[in-house]
Coordinates of C-alpha atoms in Angstrom, one line a residue:
Chain A
S16 CA 115.2 123.0 95.1
Q17 CA 112.3 120.8 93.9
K18 CA 111.8 118.7 90.8
I19 CA 108.9 117.6 90.6
E20 CA 107.9 115.3 87.5
Q21 CA 104.4 114.8 86.6
N22 CA 103.5 112.6 83.0
S23 CA 103.6 115.4 80.6
E24 CA 101.9 112.9 78.2
A25 CA 97.8 112.8 78.7
L26 CA 96.1 110.3 79.5
N27 CA 93.3 109.6 77.9
I28 CA 90.3 106.9 79.6
Q29 CA 86.6 106.0 79.2
E30 CA 83.7 107.4 80.9
G31 CA 83.8 104.3 84.7
K32 CA 87.0 104.1 84.4
T33 CA 89.9 105.1 87.6
A34 CA 91.5 107.4 86.3
T35 CA 95.8 107.3 88.1
L36 CA 98.1 110.4 87.4
T37 CA 102.2 109.6 89.6
C38 CA 103.8 112.9 90.8
N39 CA 107.4 112.2 91.7
Y40 CA 110.0 113.9 93.2
T41 CA 113.4 114.3 93.9
N42 CA 115.2 116.4 97.0
Y43 CA 114.1 116.5 100.2
S44 CA 110.4 115.6 101.4
P45 CA 107.8 118.0 101.6
A46 CA 105.6 117.7 104.7
Y47 CA 102.9 118.1 102.4
L48 CA 101.9 116.9 99.0
Q49 CA 99.1 119.3 97.0
W50 CA 96.7 118.1 94.1
Y51 CA 95.0 120.9 92.0
R52 CA 92.7 120.9 89.3
Q53 CA 93.2 123.5 86.8
D54 CA 90.5 124.2 83.0
P55 CA 91.7 125.6 80.3
G56 CA 92.5 129.8 80.1
R57 CA 91.3 129.4 84.4
G58 CA 93.5 129.5 87.8
P59 CA 94.0 126.3 89.6
V60 CA 91.9 124.8 92.3
F61 CA 92.6 122.7 95.3
L62 CA 91.3 119.6 95.5
L63 CA 93.4 117.6 98.2
L64 CA 96.2 118.1 100.7
I65 CA 98.1 114.7 102.1
R66 CA 100.8 115.2 104.4
E67 CA 103.9 113.1 105.0
N68 CA 102.6 110.8 108.2
E69 CA 99.7 110.2 106.2
K70 CA 99.2 107.5 103.4
E71 CA 96.2 108.1 101.5
K72 CA 93.1 110.7 102.1
R73 CA 90.1 110.5 100.5
K74 CA 87.6 112.7 99.4
E75 CA 84.6 111.6 97.2
R76 CA 85.9 109.5 94.1
L77 CA 89.2 111.7 95.0
K78 CA 91.9 109.3 95.9
V79 CA 95.5 110.7 97.2
T80 CA 98.4 108.3 98.4
F81 CA 101.8 109.8 99.2
D82 CA 104.6 107.3 99.6
T83 CA 107.9 109.1 100.9
T84 CA 109.8 106.2 100.3
L85 CA 109.9 106.3 97.2
K86 CA 109.1 110.0 96.8
Q87 CA 106.3 109.8 94.8
S88 CA 102.3 110.1 95.1
L89 CA 99.9 108.8 93.6
F90 CA 95.7 110.9 92.5
H91 CA 93.2 108.6 91.4
I92 CA 90.0 109.7 90.0
T93 CA 87.2 106.7 90.6
A94 CA 84.1 105.9 88.1
S95 CA 85.4 108.6 86.1
Q96 CA 83.5 111.3 84.0
P97 CA 83.9 113.4 81.2
A98 CA 83.7 116.8 83.3
D99 CA 86.2 115.0 85.5
S100 CA 88.5 116.3 82.1
A101 CA 91.2 119.1 82.8
T102 CA 94.7 119.3 84.1
Y103 CA 95.8 117.9 87.6
L104 CA 99.2 119.5 89.0
C105 CA 100.6 118.7 91.9
A106 CA 102.6 121.2 94.8
L107 CA 105.5 120.7 97.7
D108 CA 105.7 122.6 99.7
G109 CA 109.0 124.4 98.9
G110 CA 111.2 123.2 102.3
N111 CA 109.7 126.2 104.3
F112 CA 105.7 126.3 105.3
N113 CA 105.0 130.2 102.8
K114 CA 106.0 128.7 99.6
F115 CA 104.8 126.0 97.2
Y116 CA 106.7 124.2 93.7
F117 CA 104.5 123.0 91.7
G118 CA 104.8 120.2 89.6
S119 CA 103.8 120.8 84.9
G120 CA 100.5 118.9 85.7
T121 CA 99.0 116.2 83.9
K122 CA 95.9 116.5 81.2
L123 CA 93.0 114.0 82.0
N124 CA 91.0 113.6 78.9
V125 CA 87.8 111.1 79.9
K126 CA 85.7 109.9 76.8
P127 CA 82.3 109.0 77.3
Chain B
S20 CA 83.5 134.0 102.1
Q21 CA 87.3 135.5 101.2
T22 CA 87.5 136.4 97.6
I23 CA 90.6 137.5 94.6
H24 CA 90.6 139.6 92.2
Q25 CA 93.4 140.5 89.8
W26 CA 93.0 142.7 87.2
P27 CA 93.7 143.6 84.1
A28 CA 91.6 139.6 82.4
T29 CA 94.0 140.0 79.7
L30 CA 96.4 142.3 78.8
V31 CA 99.1 142.9 75.2
Q32 CA 102.3 145.5 75.3
P33 CA 105.0 145.7 73.9
V34 CA 108.7 145.3 74.2
G35 CA 110.3 147.9 76.3
S36 CA 107.0 149.0 77.6
P37 CA 106.7 149.3 82.1
L38 CA 104.5 146.8 83.3
S39 CA 101.8 146.6 86.8
L40 CA 99.5 144.2 87.4
E41 CA 97.4 144.5 90.9
C42 CA 96.0 141.5 93.3
T43 CA 93.6 142.1 96.4
V44 CA 91.5 139.3 98.3
E45 CA 88.7 140.6 100.0
G46 CA 87.2 138.6 103.2
T47 CA 90.3 137.1 105.3
S48 CA 93.8 139.0 107.0
N49 CA 97.1 138.2 107.1
P50 CA 97.2 136.4 103.3
N51 CA 100.6 134.6 102.1
L52 CA 99.9 135.8 99.3
Y53 CA 101.8 134.1 96.1
W54 CA 102.7 136.4 92.0
Y55 CA 102.9 132.4 89.9
R56 CA 103.7 132.8 86.1
Q57 CA 102.7 129.9 83.9
A58 CA 104.2 129.3 80.2
A59 CA 102.3 128.1 77.0
G60 CA 100.9 124.1 78.2
R61 CA 103.6 124.6 81.2
G62 CA 103.7 124.1 85.2
L63 CA 103.5 127.5 87.2
Q64 CA 107.0 129.5 88.6
L65 CA 107.0 130.7 91.6
L66 CA 107.6 134.6 90.6
F67 CA 107.6 135.6 94.4
Y68 CA 105.5 135.6 97.8
S69 CA 105.1 137.6 100.6
V70 CA 103.9 136.9 104.5
G71 CA 103.7 140.3 105.1
I72 CA 103.6 143.8 104.5
G73 CA 106.5 144.9 102.6
Q74 CA 108.1 141.3 102.8
I75 CA 108.7 139.8 99.8
S76 CA 111.0 137.1 98.9
S77 CA 111.9 136.5 95.5
E78 CA 112.2 133.0 94.3
V79 CA 113.6 133.5 89.8
P80 CA 115.4 136.4 88.7
Q81 CA 113.6 138.1 85.9
N82 CA 113.5 141.8 85.3
L83 CA 109.7 142.1 87.1
S84 CA 109.3 143.1 91.0
A85 CA 106.3 142.2 93.2
S86 CA 105.3 144.9 96.0
R87 CA 103.0 145.0 98.7
P88 CA 101.4 148.0 99.8
Q89 CA 98.4 146.7 102.0
D90 CA 98.1 143.6 103.6
R91 CA 96.2 142.1 101.3
Q92 CA 96.2 143.8 98.0
F93 CA 99.7 142.5 96.1
I94 CA 101.9 144.3 93.0
L95 CA 103.4 142.7 90.5
S96 CA 105.5 145.2 88.3
S97 CA 108.3 145.3 85.8
K98 CA 110.5 148.8 84.5
K99 CA 110.4 147.6 80.6
L100 CA 108.6 144.0 79.8
L101 CA 110.5 141.7 77.4
L102 CA 109.0 139.2 74.7
S103 CA 109.5 136.0 77.1
D104 CA 107.7 137.8 80.1
S105 CA 104.5 137.0 77.9
G106 CA 102.6 134.3 79.8
F107 CA 99.9 133.6 82.6
Y108 CA 99.5 135.4 85.7
L109 CA 97.8 133.7 88.9
C110 CA 97.8 135.5 92.3
A111 CA 96.9 133.5 94.7
W112 CA 96.2 134.0 98.3
S113 CA 96.5 131.5 101.5
S114 CA 96.5 131.4 105.5
G115 CA 99.3 130.0 106.2
Y116 CA 101.1 125.7 107.6
L117 CA 99.6 123.3 106.0
A118 CA 96.6 125.3 103.6
E119 CA 95.5 125.0 100.4
Q120 CA 95.7 128.3 98.5
Y121 CA 93.2 130.2 95.9
F122 CA 94.0 130.9 93.0
G123 CA 92.6 134.6 91.3
P124 CA 90.4 134.3 87.5
G125 CA 94.5 135.5 86.9
T126 CA 96.1 137.9 83.6
R127 CA 97.1 136.5 80.1
L128 CA 100.0 139.0 79.5
T129 CA 101.3 138.7 75.8
V130 CA 104.2 140.9 74.9
T131 CA 104.9 141.9 71.3

């Protein structure tokens, strides 16, 4: 099975700065990787998907990179806002395309 | 548009009692369906997934079971709950390969 590591310590940054979150995985390389946002007591909400043959994907203030050599994905939020405060989860396909494995998430705190 | 429903929102059950959680999806057909459990402060653990009616794949050995009696209905059950079954249960659907997952509002289960 896949082992997925996200920084368990909360990331505290100042409003306006860029937040960078890390997702590392072991074992097989996934065909694609996803990032989700989860607010307390709510289900995760999809943000971005990146395929193994894509190095970078952008959506508004969000950017995801995927380095299959390092077995790592980075998730960036530029010009961060207090409303970006949440837990961010990465998810990898589970070797077949019908299941996913999630990391434990990193909590982001953006201070005004 | 598609909608996913889960109920109940919260549930308090004694050890040894049965469990039935229901999830339904509207506005799509033949979705992949998923049950996840999230312990406090932890990531999502995939419990079951289904790619069609009557087709259930189990990820983690446990005293839980899942059924898919209709295309857009997914049920999570237990005959006898354990304390360790407490958690936040999330149902999700996706349309398949390279597709994001959409999560329901979740059920907070406390086993006492």
